[in-house]
CSV table of C-alpha atoms in Angstrom, one decimal:
chain,number,residue,atom,x,y,z
A,1463,MET,CA,45.1,-22.5,23.3
A,1464,ASN,CA,44.1,-21.1,20.0
A,1465,GLU,CA,41.3,-18.6,20.0
A,1466,ARG,CA,38.0,-20.0,18.7
A,1467,GLU,CA,37.2,-18.9,15.2
A,1468,LYS,CA,34.1,-16.7,14.6
A,1469,PHE,CA,31.8,-16.0,11.7
A,1470,GLY,CA,32.6,-12.8,9.9
A,1471,SER,CA,29.0,-11.7,9.5
A,1472,ARG,CA,25.5,-12.4,10.6
A,1473,LEU,CA,24.5,-13.3,7.0
A,1474,GLY,CA,27.2,-16.0,7.0
A,1475,PHE,CA,25.9,-17.6,10.2
A,1476,ILE,CA,22.4,-17.7,8.9
A,1477,LEU,CA,23.3,-19.0,5.5
A,1478,VAL,CA,25.7,-21.6,6.8
A,1479,SER,CA,23.3,-22.9,9.5
A,1480,ALA,CA,20.4,-22.9,6.9
A,1481,GLY,CA,22.7,-24.7,4.6
A,1482,CYS,CA,23.1,-27.5,7.2
A,1483,ALA,CA,19.3,-27.8,7.6
A,1484,VAL,CA,18.5,-27.6,3.9
A,1485,GLY,CA,19.1,-30.9,2.3
A,1486,ILE,CA,17.7,-33.7,0.1
A,1487,GLY,CA,14.8,-34.1,2.5
A,1488,ASN,CA,13.6,-30.7,1.7
A,1489,VAL,CA,13.7,-31.3,-2.0
A,1490,TRP,CA,12.2,-34.8,-2.5
A,1491,LYS,CA,10.6,-35.8,0.8
A,1492,PHE,CA,8.7,-32.6,1.5
A,1493,PRO,CA,7.0,-32.5,-2.0
A,1494,TYR,CA,6.4,-36.1,-1.8
A,1495,MET,CA,4.7,-35.9,1.6
A,1496,THR,CA,2.7,-33.0,0.4
A,1497,GLY,CA,1.5,-35.0,-2.6
A,1498,LYS,CA,0.8,-38.0,-0.4
A,1499,TYR,CA,-1.1,-36.1,2.4
A,1500,GLY,CA,-3.4,-34.0,0.3
A,1501,GLY,CA,-1.5,-30.8,-0.6
A,1502,ALA,CA,-2.0,-27.4,1.1
A,1503,ALA,CA,-3.7,-28.6,4.3
A,1504,PHE,CA,-0.7,-30.7,5.1
A,1505,ILE,CA,1.5,-27.7,4.6
A,1506,LEU,CA,-0.4,-25.6,7.0
A,1507,ILE,CA,-0.1,-28.3,9.7
A,1508,TYR,CA,3.6,-28.7,8.9
A,1509,LEU,CA,4.2,-24.9,9.3
A,1510,ALA,CA,2.4,-25.0,12.7
A,1511,PHE,CA,4.5,-27.8,14.0
A,1512,LEU,CA,7.7,-26.2,12.7
A,1513,VAL,CA,7.1,-23.3,15.0
A,1514,LEU,CA,5.7,-25.3,17.9
A,1515,MET,CA,8.5,-27.9,18.0
A,1516,GLY,CA,11.4,-27.2,15.6
A,1517,TRP,CA,12.1,-23.5,16.6
A,1518,PRO,CA,12.4,-24.1,20.4
A,1519,ILE,CA,14.7,-26.9,19.9
A,1520,MET,CA,16.9,-25.1,17.5
A,1521,VAL,CA,17.3,-22.2,20.1
A,1522,CYS,CA,18.3,-24.8,22.7
A,1523,GLU,CA,21.0,-26.3,20.5
A,1524,PHE,CA,22.3,-22.9,19.4
A,1525,SER,CA,22.4,-21.8,23.0
A,1526,VAL,CA,24.3,-24.8,24.2
A,1527,GLY,CA,26.9,-24.2,21.4
A,1528,ARG,CA,27.3,-20.6,22.1
A,1529,GLY,CA,27.3,-20.9,25.8
A,1530,SER,CA,30.0,-23.5,25.9
A,1531,GLN,CA,32.1,-22.4,22.9
A,1532,LYS,CA,32.5,-25.9,22.0
A,1533,SER,CA,31.1,-28.7,19.8
A,1534,CYS,CA,28.9,-31.4,21.0
A,1535,ALA,CA,31.9,-33.4,21.8
A,1536,THR,CA,32.6,-31.3,24.9
A,1537,SER,CA,29.8,-28.7,25.2
A,1538,PHE,CA,27.7,-30.6,27.8
A,1539,LYS,CA,30.8,-31.2,29.9
A,1540,VAL,CA,31.5,-27.4,29.9
A,1541,LEU,CA,28.0,-26.5,31.0
A,1542,GLU,CA,26.8,-29.5,33.0
A,1543,PRO,CA,26.5,-29.4,36.9
A,1544,GLU,CA,29.3,-31.1,38.6
A,1545,GLY,CA,28.6,-34.9,39.1
A,1546,SER,CA,26.1,-35.3,36.3
A,1547,ARG,CA,26.2,-37.6,33.2
A,1548,TRP,CA,25.1,-35.2,30.5
A,1549,HIS,CA,28.5,-35.2,29.0
A,1550,HIS,CA,28.1,-38.9,27.9
A,1551,TYR,CA,25.7,-37.6,25.2
A,1552,GLY,CA,28.8,-36.2,23.4
A,1553,TRP,CA,29.6,-39.5,22.1
A,1554,PHE,CA,26.0,-40.1,20.7
A,1555,GLY,CA,26.3,-36.7,19.0
A,1556,MET,CA,29.5,-37.5,17.4
A,1557,ALA,CA,28.3,-41.0,16.3
A,1558,GLY,CA,25.2,-39.3,14.8
A,1559,ASN,CA,27.4,-37.0,12.7
A,1560,TYR,CA,29.6,-39.9,11.4
A,1561,LEU,CA,26.5,-42.1,10.8
A,1562,LEU,CA,24.8,-39.5,8.8
A,1563,MET,CA,27.9,-38.9,6.6
A,1564,MET,CA,28.2,-42.7,6.0
A,1565,PHE,CA,25.3,-42.6,3.5
A,1566,TYR,CA,24.8,-38.8,2.8
A,1567,THR,CA,28.2,-38.5,1.1
A,1568,MET,CA,27.0,-41.1,-1.4
A,1569,VAL,CA,23.6,-39.4,-1.9
A,1570,ALA,CA,25.5,-36.1,-2.6
A,1571,GLY,CA,27.5,-38.0,-5.1
A,1572,TRP,CA,24.2,-39.1,-6.8
A,1573,MET,CA,23.1,-35.5,-7.2
A,1574,MET,CA,26.5,-34.4,-8.7
A,1575,TYR,CA,26.5,-37.5,-11.0
A,1576,TYR,CA,23.0,-36.7,-12.4
A,1577,CYS,CA,23.9,-33.0,-12.8
A,1578,PHE,CA,26.9,-34.3,-15.0
A,1579,ARG,CA,24.6,-36.6,-16.9
A,1580,CYS,CA,22.2,-33.9,-17.7
A,1581,ILE,CA,25.0,-31.7,-18.9
A,1582,ARG,CA,26.1,-34.6,-21.1
A,1583,GLY,CA,22.5,-35.0,-22.4
A,1584,ASP,CA,21.8,-38.4,-21.1
A,1585,PHE,CA,18.1,-37.7,-20.6
A,1586,THR,CA,17.4,-35.7,-23.8
A,1587,ASN,CA,17.0,-36.3,-27.5
A,1588,GLN,CA,15.5,-39.7,-27.2
A,1589,THR,CA,12.4,-41.5,-26.1
A,1590,LEU,CA,12.5,-42.2,-22.5
A,1591,ASP,CA,9.9,-44.0,-20.4
A,1592,ALA,CA,10.0,-44.9,-16.7
A,1593,ALA,CA,11.5,-48.3,-17.4
A,1594,VAL,CA,14.5,-46.9,-19.3
A,1595,VAL,CA,15.2,-44.2,-16.7
A,1596,GLY,CA,14.7,-46.7,-13.9
A,1597,GLU,CA,17.1,-49.1,-15.5
A,1598,ARG,CA,19.8,-46.4,-15.7
A,1599,PHE,CA,19.3,-45.5,-12.1
A,1600,ASN,CA,19.7,-49.1,-11.1
A,1601,ASP,CA,22.8,-49.3,-13.4
A,1602,MET,CA,24.2,-46.5,-11.3
A,1603,LEU,CA,23.4,-48.3,-8.1
A,1604,SER,CA,24.9,-51.6,-9.3
A,1605,SER,CA,28.2,-50.0,-10.2
A,1606,PRO,CA,30.5,-49.7,-7.1
A,1607,GLY,CA,33.0,-47.9,-9.1
A,1608,THR,CA,30.7,-45.1,-10.2
A,1609,LEU,CA,29.2,-44.7,-6.7
A,1610,THR,CA,32.6,-44.6,-5.1
A,1611,LEU,CA,34.1,-42.1,-7.5
A,1612,TRP,CA,31.3,-39.6,-7.0
A,1613,MET,CA,31.1,-40.2,-3.3
A,1614,VAL,CA,34.9,-39.5,-3.0
A,1615,LEU,CA,34.5,-36.4,-5.2
A,1616,ALA,CA,31.8,-35.0,-2.9
A,1617,VAL,CA,33.9,-35.8,0.2
A,1618,LEU,CA,37.1,-34.1,-1.2
A,1619,VAL,CA,35.1,-31.0,-2.4
A,1620,SER,CA,33.4,-30.5,1.0
A,1621,PHE,CA,36.5,-31.1,3.2
A,1622,SER,CA,38.6,-28.8,0.9
A,1623,ILE,CA,36.1,-26.1,1.8
A,1624,CYS,CA,36.4,-26.8,5.6
A,1625,ALA,CA,40.2,-26.9,5.3
A,1626,CYS,CA,40.2,-23.2,4.6
A,1627,GLY,CA,38.7,-22.4,8.0
A,1628,VAL,CA,35.4,-21.0,9.2
A,1629,GLN,CA,35.5,-17.5,7.6
A,1630,LYS,CA,37.6,-18.1,4.5
A,1631,GLY,CA,36.2,-21.7,3.6
A,1632,VAL,CA,32.9,-22.6,5.3
A,1633,GLU,CA,31.3,-19.2,5.4
A,1634,ARG,CA,32.6,-17.8,2.2
A,1635,ILE,CA,31.8,-20.8,-0.1
A,1636,THR,CA,28.6,-21.7,1.7
A,1637,LYS,CA,27.3,-18.2,1.2
A,1638,VAL,CA,28.0,-18.5,-2.6
A,1639,MET,CA,26.3,-21.9,-2.7
A,1640,MET,CA,23.2,-20.9,-0.7
A,1641,MET,CA,22.7,-17.8,-2.7
A,1642,SER,CA,23.1,-19.6,-5.9
A,1643,LEU,CA,20.7,-22.3,-4.6
A,1644,LEU,CA,18.1,-19.7,-3.7
A,1645,ALA,CA,18.4,-18.0,-7.1
A,1646,LEU,CA,18.2,-21.4,-8.9
A,1647,ILE,CA,15.1,-22.5,-7.0
A,1648,VAL,CA,13.2,-19.3,-7.8
A,1649,VAL,CA,14.0,-19.6,-11.4
A,1650,LEU,CA,13.0,-23.1,-11.6
A,1651,ALA,CA,9.7,-22.5,-9.7
A,1652,VAL,CA,8.8,-19.6,-12.0
A,1653,HIS,CA,9.4,-21.8,-15.0
A,1654,SER,CA,7.4,-24.8,-13.5
A,1655,ILE,CA,4.3,-22.8,-12.8
A,1656,ARG,CA,4.3,-21.5,-16.2
A,1657,LEU,CA,4.0,-24.9,-17.9
A,1658,PRO,CA,0.8,-25.9,-19.6
A,1659,GLY,CA,-1.6,-27.4,-17.2
A,1660,ALA,CA,0.5,-26.4,-14.0
A,1661,ALA,CA,-2.3,-24.3,-12.6
A,1662,GLU,CA,-4.1,-27.4,-11.2
A,1663,GLY,CA,-0.8,-28.3,-9.5
A,1664,VAL,CA,-0.5,-24.8,-7.9
A,1665,LYS,CA,-4.1,-25.0,-6.7
A,1666,PHE,CA,-3.5,-28.4,-5.1
A,1667,TYR,CA,-0.3,-27.1,-3.5
A,1668,LEU,CA,-1.5,-23.7,-2.2
A,1669,VAL,CA,-5.3,-24.0,-1.7
A,1670,PRO,CA,-6.2,-26.1,1.4
A,1671,ASP,CA,-8.7,-28.9,0.9
A,1672,PHE,CA,-9.5,-30.3,4.3
A,1673,GLN,CA,-11.9,-32.9,2.7
A,1674,LYS,CA,-8.7,-34.5,1.0
A,1675,MET,CA,-7.1,-34.5,4.4
A,1676,LYS,CA,-10.1,-36.3,5.9
A,1677,ASP,CA,-10.1,-38.8,3.1
A,1678,THR,CA,-6.4,-39.5,3.6
A,1679,GLY,CA,-6.8,-39.8,7.4
A,1680,ILE,CA,-6.5,-36.8,9.7
A,1681,GLY,CA,-4.2,-38.7,12.1
A,1682,ASP,CA,-1.8,-39.8,9.4
A,1683,VAL,CA,-1.7,-36.2,8.0
A,1684,VAL,CA,-1.0,-34.6,11.3
A,1685,PHE,CA,1.6,-37.1,12.3
A,1686,GLY,CA,3.2,-36.9,9.0
A,1687,ALA,CA,3.4,-33.2,9.2
A,1688,MET,CA,4.8,-33.3,12.8
A,1689,SER,CA,7.5,-35.9,11.7
A,1690,GLN,CA,8.6,-33.8,8.8
A,1691,ALA,CA,8.7,-30.5,10.8
A,1692,PHE,CA,10.7,-32.3,13.5
A,1693,PHE,CA,13.3,-33.9,11.1
A,1694,THR,CA,13.7,-31.1,8.5
A,1695,LEU,CA,16.1,-29.0,10.6
A,1696,SER,CA,18.8,-31.6,11.4
A,1697,LEU,CA,18.5,-31.1,15.1
A,1698,GLY,CA,19.7,-33.4,18.0
A,1699,ILE,CA,23.3,-34.2,16.9
A,1700,GLY,CA,25.0,-30.9,17.5
A,1701,ALA,CA,25.1,-30.0,13.7
A,1702,MET,CA,23.6,-26.7,14.7
A,1703,ALA,CA,25.3,-26.3,18.1
A,1704,ILE,CA,28.8,-25.9,16.4
A,1705,PHE,CA,27.7,-22.9,14.5
A,1706,GLY,CA,26.3,-21.3,17.7
A,1707,SER,CA,29.8,-21.7,19.1
A,1708,TYR,CA,31.2,-19.6,16.3
A,1709,LEU,CA,28.7,-16.8,16.9
A,1710,ASP,CA,29.3,-13.6,18.9
A,1711,LYS,CA,26.8,-12.5,21.5
A,1712,ASP,CA,25.8,-9.3,19.9
A,1713,ARG,CA,22.6,-10.9,18.4
A,1714,SER,CA,20.0,-12.9,20.3
A,1715,LEU,CA,19.5,-16.5,19.2
A,1716,THR,CA,15.7,-16.4,19.0
A,1717,GLY,CA,15.6,-14.2,16.0
A,1718,GLU,CA,18.4,-16.0,14.3
A,1719,ALA,CA,16.7,-19.4,14.6
A,1720,MET,CA,13.6,-17.9,13.1
A,1721,SER,CA,15.5,-16.6,10.1
A,1722,ILE,CA,17.1,-20.0,9.6
A,1723,GLY,CA,13.8,-21.8,10.0
A,1724,PHE,CA,12.3,-19.5,7.5
A,1725,LEU,CA,15.0,-20.1,5.0
A,1726,ASP,CA,14.7,-23.8,5.3
A,1727,THR,CA,10.9,-23.6,5.0
A,1728,PHE,CA,11.3,-21.4,1.9
A,1729,VAL,CA,13.5,-23.9,0.1
A,1730,ALA,CA,11.2,-26.8,1.0
A,1731,LEU,CA,8.2,-24.8,-0.2
A,1732,MET,CA,9.8,-23.7,-3.4
A,1733,ALA,CA,11.0,-27.3,-4.1
A,1734,GLY,CA,7.3,-28.3,-4.0
A,1735,MET,CA,6.5,-25.4,-6.3
A,1736,ILE,CA,9.0,-26.9,-8.8
A,1737,ILE,CA,7.9,-30.5,-8.6
A,1738,ILE,CA,4.2,-30.5,-8.0
A,1739,PRO,CA,3.1,-28.2,-10.9
A,1740,ALA,CA,5.4,-30.0,-13.2
A,1741,CYS,CA,3.9,-33.4,-12.2
A,1742,PHE,CA,0.4,-32.1,-12.8
A,1743,SER,CA,1.5,-30.6,-16.2
A,1744,PHE,CA,2.7,-34.0,-17.4
A,1745,GLY,CA,0.2,-36.1,-15.7
A,1746,VAL,CA,2.4,-37.7,-13.1
A,1747,GLU,CA,1.5,-38.5,-9.6
A,1748,PRO,CA,3.5,-36.3,-7.2
A,1749,ASP,CA,3.7,-39.0,-4.4
A,1750,ALA,CA,6.2,-41.2,-5.9
A,1751,GLY,CA,8.9,-40.9,-3.2
A,1752,PRO,CA,12.6,-41.2,-4.0
A,1753,SER,CA,11.9,-42.3,-7.5
A,1754,LEU,CA,10.3,-39.0,-8.1
A,1755,ILE,CA,13.8,-37.3,-8.2
A,1756,PHE,CA,15.7,-40.0,-10.2
A,1757,ILE,CA,13.2,-41.5,-12.5
A,1758,THR,CA,10.0,-39.4,-12.8
A,1759,LEU,CA,11.7,-35.9,-13.0
A,1760,PRO,CA,14.2,-36.9,-15.7
A,1761,GLN,CA,11.3,-38.1,-17.9
A,1762,ILE,CA,9.6,-34.7,-17.3
A,1763,PHE,CA,12.7,-32.7,-18.3
A,1764,ASN,CA,13.0,-34.7,-21.4
A,1765,GLN,CA,9.5,-33.6,-22.5
A,1766,MET,CA,10.2,-30.0,-21.8
A,1767,THR,CA,11.3,-27.4,-24.2
A,1768,GLY,CA,15.0,-26.8,-23.1
A,1769,GLY,CA,14.7,-29.8,-20.8
A,1770,ARG,CA,18.5,-30.3,-20.9
A,1771,ILE,CA,19.0,-26.9,-19.4
A,1772,TRP,CA,16.3,-27.2,-16.8
A,1773,GLY,CA,17.4,-30.7,-15.8
A,1774,THR,CA,20.9,-29.5,-15.3
A,1775,LEU,CA,19.9,-26.4,-13.2
A,1776,PHE,CA,17.6,-28.7,-11.1
A,1777,PHE,CA,20.4,-31.2,-10.3
A,1778,LEU,CA,22.7,-28.3,-9.8
A,1779,PHE,CA,20.3,-26.9,-7.1
A,1780,LEU,CA,20.2,-30.4,-5.5
A,1781,SER,CA,24.0,-30.7,-5.5
A,1782,PHE,CA,24.3,-27.4,-3.8
A,1783,ALA,CA,21.7,-28.5,-1.2
A,1784,ALA,CA,23.6,-31.7,-0.6
A,1785,LEU,CA,27.0,-30.1,-0.5
A,1786,SER,CA,26.0,-27.4,1.9
A,1787,THR,CA,24.9,-30.1,4.4
A,1788,LEU,CA,28.2,-32.0,3.8
A,1789,VAL,CA,30.2,-28.9,4.5
A,1790,ALA,CA,28.3,-28.1,7.7
A,1791,VAL,CA,28.5,-31.6,9.2
A,1792,PHE,CA,32.1,-32.0,8.1
A,1793,GLU,CA,32.8,-28.8,10.1
A,1794,ASN,CA,31.2,-30.3,13.1
A,1795,ILE,CA,33.3,-33.5,12.7
A,1796,ILE,CA,36.4,-31.4,12.3
A,1797,SER,CA,35.6,-29.6,15.5
A,1798,PHE,CA,35.4,-32.9,17.5
A,1799,ALA,CA,39.1,-33.5,16.9
A,1800,MET,CA,40.0,-29.9,17.6
A,1801,ASP,CA,38.0,-29.9,20.8
A,1802,LEU,CA,39.0,-33.2,22.2
A,1803,PHE,CA,42.5,-33.5,21.2
A,1804,GLY,CA,43.7,-30.0,20.5
A,1805,THR,CA,44.7,-31.1,16.9
A,1806,SER,CA,45.1,-28.6,14.0
A,1807,ARG,CA,42.3,-28.0,11.5
A,1808,GLN,CA,44.6,-29.4,8.7
A,1809,LYS,CA,45.4,-32.7,10.5
A,1810,ALA,CA,41.8,-33.2,11.4
A,1811,VAL,CA,40.7,-32.7,7.8
A,1812,ALA,CA,43.4,-35.2,6.5
A,1813,VAL,CA,42.5,-37.9,9.0
A,1814,ASN,CA,38.7,-37.5,8.4
A,1815,ILE,CA,38.9,-37.6,4.7
A,1816,ILE,CA,40.3,-41.1,4.9
A,1817,LEU,CA,38.0,-42.0,7.7
A,1818,ILE,CA,34.8,-40.8,6.0
A,1819,VAL,CA,35.6,-42.5,2.7
A,1820,LEU,CA,36.1,-45.8,4.4
A,1821,LEU,CA,33.0,-45.5,6.5
A,1822,SER,CA,31.0,-44.5,3.5
A,1823,LEU,CA,31.9,-47.7,1.5
A,1824,PRO,CA,29.4,-50.0,3.3
A,1825,ALA,CA,26.5,-47.9,2.0
A,1826,VAL,CA,28.0,-47.9,-1.4
A,1827,LEU,CA,28.5,-51.6,-1.6
A,1828,GLY,CA,25.2,-52.3,0.0
A,1829,PHE,CA,23.6,-51.6,-3.4
A,1830,ASN,CA,25.8,-54.1,-5.2
A,1831,VAL,CA,28.5,-56.2,-3.8
A,1832,LEU,CA,26.8,-56.4,-0.3
A,1833,SER,CA,23.2,-56.3,-1.5
A,1834,GLY,CA,22.5,-59.6,0.1
A,1835,ILE,CA,22.8,-57.9,3.5
A,1836,GLN,CA,19.4,-56.7,4.4
A,1837,PRO,CA,19.6,-55.6,8.0
A,1838,LEU,CA,16.0,-54.3,8.5
A,1839,GLY,CA,14.3,-57.1,6.5
A,1840,GLU,CA,13.7,-58.0,2.9
A,1841,GLY,CA,14.2,-55.2,0.5
A,1842,THR,CA,16.3,-53.0,2.8
A,1843,THR,CA,19.9,-52.0,2.5
A,1844,ILE,CA,22.9,-51.0,4.6
A,1845,MET,CA,22.0,-47.3,3.9
A,1846,ASP,CA,18.5,-48.0,5.3
A,1847,LEU,CA,19.9,-49.2,8.5
A,1848,GLU,CA,22.2,-46.2,8.9
A,1849,ASP,CA,19.4,-43.8,8.0
A,1850,PHE,CA,17.1,-45.5,10.5
A,1851,LEU,CA,19.8,-45.2,13.3
A,1852,VAL,CA,20.2,-41.4,12.6
A,1853,SER,CA,16.6,-40.3,11.6
A,1854,ASN,CA,14.6,-42.5,13.9
A,1855,ASN,CA,16.9,-42.6,16.9
A,1856,LEU,CA,19.7,-40.1,17.3
A,1857,LEU,CA,17.9,-37.1,15.9
A,1858,PRO,CA,14.7,-37.4,18.2
A,1859,LEU,CA,16.6,-38.6,21.2
A,1860,GLY,CA,19.2,-36.0,20.8
A,1861,SER,CA,16.6,-33.3,20.5
A,1862,LEU,CA,15.2,-34.6,23.7
A,1863,VAL,CA,18.5,-34.4,25.5
A,1864,TYR,CA,18.9,-30.7,24.4
A,1865,LEU,CA,15.4,-29.9,25.6
A,1866,MET,CA,15.9,-31.5,29.0
A,1867,PHE,CA,19.5,-30.1,29.5
A,1868,CYS,CA,18.1,-26.5,28.9
A,1869,THR,CA,15.0,-26.9,31.0
A,1870,LYS,CA,15.9,-29.2,33.9
A,1871,LYS,CA,17.4,-28.1,37.3
A,1872,ASN,CA,19.9,-30.9,37.2
A,1873,GLY,CA,21.1,-29.8,33.7
A,1874,TRP,CA,22.1,-26.4,32.5
A,1875,GLY,CA,18.9,-25.0,33.6
A,1876,TRP,CA,16.2,-22.7,32.4
A,1877,SER,CA,17.7,-19.4,33.6
A,1878,ASN,CA,21.1,-20.2,32.1
A,1879,PHE,CA,19.4,-21.1,28.8
A,1880,VAL,CA,17.2,-18.0,28.6
A,1881,ALA,CA,20.1,-15.7,29.4
A,1882,GLU,CA,22.2,-17.2,26.7
A,1883,ALA,CA,19.4,-17.2,24.1
A,1884,ASN,CA,18.5,-13.7,24.9
A,1885,ALA,CA,22.0,-12.2,25.0
A,1886,GLY,CA,22.4,-9.5,22.4
A,1887,LYS,CA,20.1,-7.4,20.3
A,1888,GLY,CA,16.9,-8.8,18.6
A,1889,LYS,CA,13.9,-10.8,19.6
A,1890,LYS,CA,13.8,-12.3,23.1
A,1891,PHE,CA,12.9,-15.9,23.9
A,1892,PRO,CA,9.3,-16.1,25.4
A,1893,VAL,CA,9.9,-17.3,29.0
A,1894,PHE,CA,6.2,-18.1,29.6
A,1895,ILE,CA,6.6,-21.3,27.5
A,1896,LYS,CA,8.8,-23.0,30.1
A,1897,GLY,CA,6.2,-25.5,31.0
A,1898,TYR,CA,5.4,-26.2,27.5
A,1899,MET,CA,9.1,-26.9,26.7
A,1900,THR,CA,9.6,-28.8,29.9
A,1901,TYR,CA,6.8,-31.2,29.5
A,1902,VAL,CA,4.8,-31.0,26.2
A,1903,ILE,CA,7.6,-30.9,23.5
A,1904,PRO,CA,9.5,-33.8,25.2
A,1905,LEU,CA,6.2,-35.8,25.1
A,1906,LEU,CA,5.7,-35.0,21.5
A,1907,VAL,CA,9.3,-36.0,20.7
A,1908,VAL,CA,8.7,-39.3,22.5
A,1909,ILE,CA,5.5,-39.9,20.5
A,1910,VAL,CA,7.3,-39.2,17.2
A,1911,TYR,CA,10.2,-41.5,18.2
A,1912,LEU,CA,7.9,-44.4,19.2
A,1913,LYS,CA,5.6,-43.9,16.2
A,1914,GLY,CA,8.7,-44.1,14.0
A,1915,TYR,CA,9.5,-47.6,15.3
A,1916,TRP,CA,5.9,-48.6,14.9
A,1917,ASP,CA,5.7,-47.5,11.4
A,1918,MET,CA,9.0,-49.1,10.5
A,1919,PHE,CA,8.3,-52.6,12.0
A,1920,ALA,CA,4.5,-53.1,12.4
A,1921,PRO,CA,4.0,-53.7,8.6
A,1922,ARG,CA,6.9,-56.1,8.5
A,1923,ALA,CA,5.6,-58.0,11.5
A,1924,ASN,CA,2.1,-58.2,9.9
A,1925,ALA,CA,3.6,-59.3,6.6
A,1926,GLN,CA,5.5,-62.1,8.3
A,1927,ASN,CA,2.8,-62.9,10.8
A,1928,ASN,CA,5.5,-62.4,13.5
A,1929,PRO,CA,4.2,-60.1,16.3
A,1930,MET,CA,7.5,-60.8,18.2
A,1931,LEU,CA,9.4,-58.8,15.6
A,1932,LEU,CA,7.5,-55.7,16.5
A,1933,ALA,CA,7.6,-56.4,20.2
A,1934,GLY,CA,11.4,-56.9,20.0
A,1935,TRP,CA,12.1,-53.7,18.2
A,1936,MET,CA,9.7,-51.7,20.4
A,1937,LEU,CA,11.6,-53.0,23.4
A,1938,VAL,CA,14.8,-51.6,21.7
A,1939,ALA,CA,13.1,-48.3,21.5
A,1940,VAL,CA,12.3,-48.3,25.1
A,1941,ILE,CA,15.8,-49.3,26.1
A,1942,PHE,CA,17.3,-46.3,24.1
A,1943,LEU,CA,14.8,-44.0,26.0
A,1944,GLY,CA,16.1,-45.6,29.2
A,1945,LEU,CA,19.6,-44.9,28.3
A,1946,ILE,CA,18.9,-41.3,27.7
A,1947,GLY,CA,17.2,-41.1,31.1
A,1948,TRP,CA,20.3,-42.8,32.6
A,1949,PHE,CA,22.8,-40.1,31.7
A,1950,ALA,CA,20.2,-37.3,31.9
A,1951,PHE,CA,19.0,-38.0,35.5
A,1952,GLY,CA,21.7,-40.3,37.0
A,1953,LYS,CA,24.5,-39.1,39.2
A,1954,LYS,CA,28.1,-39.9,38.4
A,1955,LYS,CA,29.9,-41.9,41.1
A,1956,ASN,CA,32.7,-39.9,42.9
């Protein structure tokens, strides 16, 4: 059996893991939610939940990876007590990684394409309004050839990096991308806050106004912050566990998880510092959702002095954020084949290039050829279904599995988890929070999970005057929870 590859440096581990967490959600969703929920007050609550929920789950996932020296495909089987069913989650974890890449590859292609368009000058030297820019975005979506070309390019670039190995490929290239990303985001943020009229945006972003939070609705703001903190770190599908399996035991996992969480948060905060002051400077509402990136911001760059350069740098930053996530998740996918079948890295890469391209086509075609398929109701796409399955199901339920596996006696157990988390130099995991991790965080995760279903289907049920639509989907949510309980607490037949 080949010896498992390792990271060459602590910095490499931190940057690669942060690269997995840092993604498009940090860049458009966090600023959009900050704008929607009242600014700095939302940020404070978000940071609190990031520490209270995200950090402990990240330590759990890293510990399972390092303790087993395997990907999520086989890690539970290595660590679980004999006769238990925890190993069944390996299939769900693998499905989550593939489902995520079925639409994220296309989104990464969007970023690269917009970077190319900015270089070409498509958004400069002309009068652009929202209608024109929106029409161009829709033209891109309606062209299966354009979407496929850039999706395939994103897949080939990312898998080529993974083909070179952990140290020579994933670690070396991701370190360059992440350091470039951090440099770009600082430069862009400094430029944004110096724009005329940006001071009001900075004040909105950094000075808490709890009256605005009250006006928006305290419950909505708190739940929005909790949801964003939970989903931002890409936890629950083993995307972090794989990097724990490549890590030596000379550093404790507690401090490493804190460093990664800090970097992820820094990128999200700086992305907001780019977008929100710029929106205030040009009189644009900062709560425009996905259209903020592809429609609103190109307009803003067009009005800036040197807008072609700033637009190119911004979409280059977005491309790095997207590609760093692709590389990280592709590395996890490659490890599935290597752990399950003992295949070589090169063979795993070759097979998965073909597989990922084919699996990504439904999302691409869902905006054009297959646009008539609206799986979650009117106005939805195949991508929306894939995103819903990952974000609203596999991420929260997977995080619940990692929590229970590390705290329950019929799982890996608290003592084994703490011993692995605390192995090596650095900050030690606080053992006094065992009860909090065993009961409180799982309850919060279940609330996030069920509220996600409610928010998705309650408006549709009301619009259609069909309460059975909501009842049916809430039943699906409960069935998924029951399935998690089955393999977490059930005993395997001998």
